[in-house]
């Protein structure tokens, strides 16, 4: 069992990010058994859940003439546009059925504000609106986090980099992550995480 200062943060292991889902990540389902195993080592376990209202501003369908996987400008900067995914309460937004979600102590929902996306478990994409997770972890005396989940180059990456900025020691267990990897986004994310001081396992 790991020390109580260590938390496991499991990012977005939801049906829409697994094969057959609206924004499927190749091999997304392959990490579930390993994550269940890793959960038994931690005394603080957090799940994040991408949780969008229908018509969310990160959906290409909300922007006339825009296709998924193209970028647009938002007041807070560049935003990739996605297929509709993880609609609040839908089967696509549910955790993968084999994930031991009952073992989690905290579930952080994100991306629920219509006008702003949220990749990170800590801050929305304006990099200043907090999700509250930092307060939860600090009040439980957590100082080190291990991250796993989907997708390596988006939500895991943004969460890991934000966690280093907030002062946590951060490891990403890459064998329990899968990436979207469009045109080199995985390599860019790995470089960014390393530069921020994330330990890539
Ligand atoms: C994610 C794109 C859009 C993720 C969430 O979990 O990495 N990616 N929403
Ligand atoms: Zn999303």
Tab-separated table of C-alpha atoms and ligand atoms in Angstrom:
chain	number	residue	atom	x	y	z
A	1	UNK	CA	0.000	0.000	0.000
A	2	UNK	CA	1.328	3.458	-0.899
A	3	UNK	CA	1.773	6.216	1.633
A	4	UNK	CA	-1.297	8.377	2.359
A	5	UNK	CA	0.435	11.351	0.702
A	6	UNK	CA	-0.048	9.643	-2.679
A	7	UNK	CA	-3.212	9.780	-4.778
A	8	UNK	CA	-4.230	7.970	-7.935
A	9	UNK	CA	-6.045	10.169	-10.445
A	10	UNK	CA	-7.911	8.281	-13.157
A	11	UNK	CA	-8.772	10.515	-16.069
A	12	UNK	CA	-11.924	10.093	-18.168
A	13	UNK	CA	-12.200	6.289	-18.491
A	14	UNK	CA	-15.616	6.732	-20.096
A	15	UNK	CA	-17.452	4.844	-22.831
A	16	UNK	CA	-17.185	7.666	-25.379
A	17	UNK	CA	-13.368	7.478	-25.211
A	18	UNK	CA	-13.337	3.702	-25.720
A	19	UNK	CA	-13.791	1.800	-29.008
A	20	UNK	CA	-17.392	2.209	-30.185
A	21	UNK	CA	-17.689	5.593	-28.428
A	22	UNK	CA	-18.218	9.034	-29.936
A	23	UNK	CA	-14.579	10.096	-29.505
A	24	UNK	CA	-12.955	6.687	-29.368
A	25	UNK	CA	-9.301	6.458	-28.402
A	26	UNK	CA	-7.579	3.446	-29.951
A	27	UNK	CA	-7.142	0.754	-27.298
A	28	UNK	CA	-8.910	2.843	-24.663
A	29	UNK	CA	-10.510	-0.237	-23.123
A	30	UNK	CA	-7.180	-2.046	-22.777
A	31	UNK	CA	-6.139	-0.041	-19.725
A	32	UNK	CA	-9.161	-0.795	-17.526
A	33	UNK	CA	-7.939	-4.046	-15.921
A	34	UNK	CA	-4.542	-2.555	-15.115
A	35	UNK	CA	-6.142	0.535	-13.575
A	36	UNK	CA	-8.330	-1.680	-11.381
A	37	UNK	CA	-5.183	-3.423	-10.185
A	38	UNK	CA	-3.368	-0.152	-9.463
A	39	UNK	CA	-6.345	1.152	-7.449
A	40	UNK	CA	-5.708	-1.474	-4.775
A	41	UNK	CA	-2.375	0.256	-3.953
A	42	UNK	CA	-3.797	3.722	-3.177
A	43	UNK	CA	-5.614	5.225	-0.211
A	44	UNK	CA	-6.887	8.195	-2.191
A	45	UNK	CA	-8.502	7.495	-5.548
A	46	UNK	CA	-10.029	10.177	-7.754
A	47	UNK	CA	-11.965	9.675	-10.976
A	48	UNK	CA	-12.575	12.453	-13.456
A	49	UNK	CA	-15.578	12.469	-15.752
A	50	UNK	CA	-15.889	14.632	-18.860
A	51	UNK	CA	-19.432	15.973	-18.458
A	52	UNK	CA	-20.762	18.232	-21.205
A	53	UNK	CA	-24.227	19.732	-21.682
A	54	UNK	CA	-25.664	19.147	-25.170
A	55	UNK	CA	-24.660	21.974	-27.508
A	56	UNK	CA	-21.352	22.434	-25.667
A	57	UNK	CA	-19.001	24.977	-27.269
A	58	UNK	CA	-16.262	22.331	-27.736
A	59	UNK	CA	-18.502	20.409	-30.150
A	60	UNK	CA	-17.978	21.074	-33.869
A	61	UNK	CA	-21.757	20.722	-34.255
A	62	UNK	CA	-22.180	23.942	-32.232
A	63	UNK	CA	-20.214	25.960	-34.820
A	64	UNK	CA	-21.666	26.527	-38.307
A	65	UNK	CA	-19.518	25.013	-41.039
A	66	UNK	CA	-16.884	23.590	-38.688
A	67	UNK	CA	-15.727	19.978	-38.803
A	68	UNK	CA	-14.577	17.878	-35.850
A	69	UNK	CA	-10.810	17.822	-35.331
A	70	UNK	CA	-10.336	21.396	-36.580
A	71	UNK	CA	-9.476	24.348	-34.357
A	72	UNK	CA	-11.397	27.505	-33.572
A	73	UNK	CA	-10.641	30.611	-31.516
A	74	UNK	CA	-12.379	30.979	-28.161
A	75	UNK	CA	-12.080	33.985	-25.814
A	76	UNK	CA	-9.563	31.903	-23.819
A	77	UNK	CA	-7.482	30.822	-26.845
A	78	UNK	CA	-7.358	28.067	-29.449
A	79	UNK	CA	-9.842	25.246	-28.974
A	80	UNK	CA	-9.948	21.933	-30.830
A	81	UNK	CA	-13.476	21.054	-31.931
A	82	UNK	CA	-14.683	17.537	-31.176
A	83	UNK	CA	-17.544	15.272	-32.144
A	84	UNK	CA	-20.409	15.494	-29.611
A	85	UNK	CA	-19.261	13.354	-26.668
A	86	UNK	CA	-19.775	12.708	-22.944
A	87	UNK	CA	-23.208	14.316	-22.788
A	88	UNK	CA	-24.321	14.569	-19.148
A	89	UNK	CA	-26.207	11.451	-18.098
A	90	UNK	CA	-25.690	9.592	-21.382
A	91	UNK	CA	-24.302	6.058	-21.735
A	92	UNK	CA	-21.285	7.598	-23.484
A	93	UNK	CA	-20.489	9.681	-20.413
A	94	UNK	CA	-20.706	6.668	-18.087
A	95	UNK	CA	-17.510	5.054	-16.848
A	96	UNK	CA	-16.401	1.909	-18.679
A	97	UNK	CA	-18.513	-0.909	-17.223
A	98	UNK	CA	-15.458	-2.898	-16.080
A	99	UNK	CA	-13.843	0.021	-14.245
A	100	UNK	CA	-14.012	-0.431	-10.457
A	101	UNK	CA	-15.640	2.991	-10.090
A	102	UNK	CA	-17.099	1.991	-6.714
A	103	UNK	CA	-13.542	2.109	-5.303
A	104	UNK	CA	-13.219	5.852	-6.002
A	105	UNK	CA	-13.367	8.358	-3.148
A	106	UNK	CA	-13.997	11.420	-5.260
A	107	UNK	CA	-15.459	12.021	-8.713
A	108	UNK	CA	-14.598	15.315	-10.383
A	109	UNK	CA	-16.879	16.353	-13.233
A	110	UNK	CA	-15.547	18.873	-15.710
A	111	UNK	CA	-16.528	20.605	-18.927
A	112	UNK	CA	-20.053	21.327	-17.686
A	113	UNK	CA	-19.958	25.069	-18.397
A	114	UNK	CA	-21.417	25.576	-21.901
A	115	UNK	CA	-18.906	28.226	-22.998
A	116	UNK	CA	-15.643	26.688	-21.851
A	117	UNK	CA	-13.941	23.320	-22.258
A	118	UNK	CA	-11.974	21.639	-19.495
A	119	UNK	CA	-9.233	19.148	-20.277
A	120	UNK	CA	-7.475	19.405	-16.935
A	121	UNK	CA	-8.729	17.869	-13.713
A	122	UNK	CA	-7.622	21.083	-11.940
A	123	UNK	CA	-8.497	24.055	-14.180
A	124	UNK	CA	-10.774	24.707	-17.117
A	125	UNK	CA	-9.201	25.682	-20.434
A	126	UNK	CA	-8.946	29.349	-19.408
A	127	UNK	CA	-6.277	28.039	-16.972
A	128	UNK	CA	-7.897	29.948	-14.102
A	129	UNK	CA	-11.362	28.532	-13.297
A	130	UNK	CA	-10.688	25.817	-10.680
A	131	UNK	CA	-12.485	22.470	-10.472
A	132	UNK	CA	-11.881	22.209	-6.714
A	133	UNK	CA	-9.656	19.132	-6.966
A	134	UNK	CA	-6.587	20.993	-5.639
A	135	UNK	CA	-8.484	21.848	-2.440
A	136	UNK	CA	-9.679	18.275	-2.041
A	137	UNK	CA	-6.170	16.843	-2.392
A	138	UNK	CA	-4.455	19.459	-0.211
A	139	UNK	CA	-6.993	19.090	2.602
A	140	UNK	CA	-6.285	15.348	2.504
A	141	UNK	CA	-2.515	16.004	2.727
A	142	UNK	CA	-1.812	14.600	-0.720
A	143	UNK	CA	1.479	15.817	-2.181
A	144	UNK	CA	2.149	13.273	-4.939
A	145	UNK	CA	-0.152	12.082	-7.707
A	146	UNK	CA	-0.006	9.232	-10.200
A	147	UNK	CA	-2.098	9.763	-13.318
A	148	UNK	CA	-3.569	7.246	-15.740
A	149	UNK	CA	-6.423	7.274	-18.244
A	150	UNK	CA	-7.605	8.940	-21.449
A	151	UNK	CA	-6.394	10.649	-23.403
A	152	UNK	CA	-2.619	10.900	-22.821
A	153	UNK	CA	-2.184	13.918	-25.090
A	154	UNK	CA	-5.235	15.893	-23.896
A	155	UNK	CA	-6.794	15.427	-20.484
A	156	UNK	CA	-3.945	13.436	-18.902
A	157	UNK	CA	-1.369	15.891	-20.268
A	158	UNK	CA	-3.197	19.043	-19.114
A	159	UNK	CA	-3.916	17.506	-15.701
A	160	UNK	CA	-0.311	16.419	-15.181
A	161	UNK	CA	1.183	19.781	-16.161
A	162	UNK	CA	-1.293	21.690	-13.966
A	163	UNK	CA	-0.497	19.376	-11.051
A	164	UNK	CA	3.218	20.219	-11.281
A	165	UNK	CA	2.338	23.943	-11.288
A	166	UNK	CA	0.297	23.387	-8.131
A	167	UNK	CA	3.314	21.832	-6.429
A	168	UNK	CA	2.542	18.107	-6.613
A	169	UNK	CA	5.102	15.471	-7.492
A	170	UNK	CA	3.558	13.982	-10.636
A	171	UNK	CA	4.007	10.646	-12.384
A	172	UNK	CA	2.153	9.454	-15.473
A	173	UNK	CA	1.959	5.669	-15.883
A	174	UNK	CA	1.988	5.603	-19.680
A	175	UNK	CA	1.155	1.893	-19.983
A	176	UNK	CA	-2.233	2.736	-18.419
A	177	UNK	CA	-2.947	5.643	-20.786
A	178	UNK	CA	-3.923	5.799	-24.457
A	179	UNK	CA	-3.617	8.793	-26.793
A	180	UNK	CA	-5.709	10.434	-29.513
A	181	UNK	CA	-2.386	11.346	-31.245
A	182	UNK	CA	-3.440	13.520	-34.170
A	183	UNK	CA	-0.438	14.714	-36.160
A	184	UNK	CA	2.165	14.389	-33.425
A	185	UNK	CA	0.109	15.553	-30.458
A	186	UNK	CA	1.386	12.682	-28.311
A	187	UNK	CA	5.082	13.526	-28.803
A	188	UNK	CA	4.369	17.219	-28.175
A	189	UNK	CA	2.476	16.353	-24.998
A	190	UNK	CA	5.291	14.076	-23.768
A	191	UNK	CA	7.850	16.851	-24.361
A	192	UNK	CA	5.641	19.345	-22.523
A	193	UNK	CA	5.096	17.023	-19.580
A	194	UNK	CA	8.828	16.255	-19.281
A	195	UNK	CA	9.664	19.968	-19.461
A	196	UNK	CA	7.156	20.649	-16.660
A	197	UNK	CA	8.862	18.057	-14.456
A	198	UNK	CA	6.396	15.196	-14.848
A	199	UNK	CA	7.905	11.718	-14.443
A	200	UNK	CA	6.808	9.623	-17.421
A	201	UNK	CA	6.775	5.981	-16.355
B	1	LIG	C1	-10.827	14.716	-23.827
B	1	LIG	C2	-11.105	15.746	-25.846
B	1	LIG	C3	-12.304	16.287	-25.429
B	1	LIG	C4	-9.983	13.814	-22.975
B	1	LIG	C5	-12.021	15.251	-23.382
B	1	LIG	O1	-10.511	13.210	-22.015
B	1	LIG	O2	-8.759	13.718	-23.241
B	1	LIG	N1	-10.377	14.970	-25.045
B	1	LIG	N2	-12.755	16.035	-24.195
B	2	LIG	ZN1	-14.724	16.691	-23.699
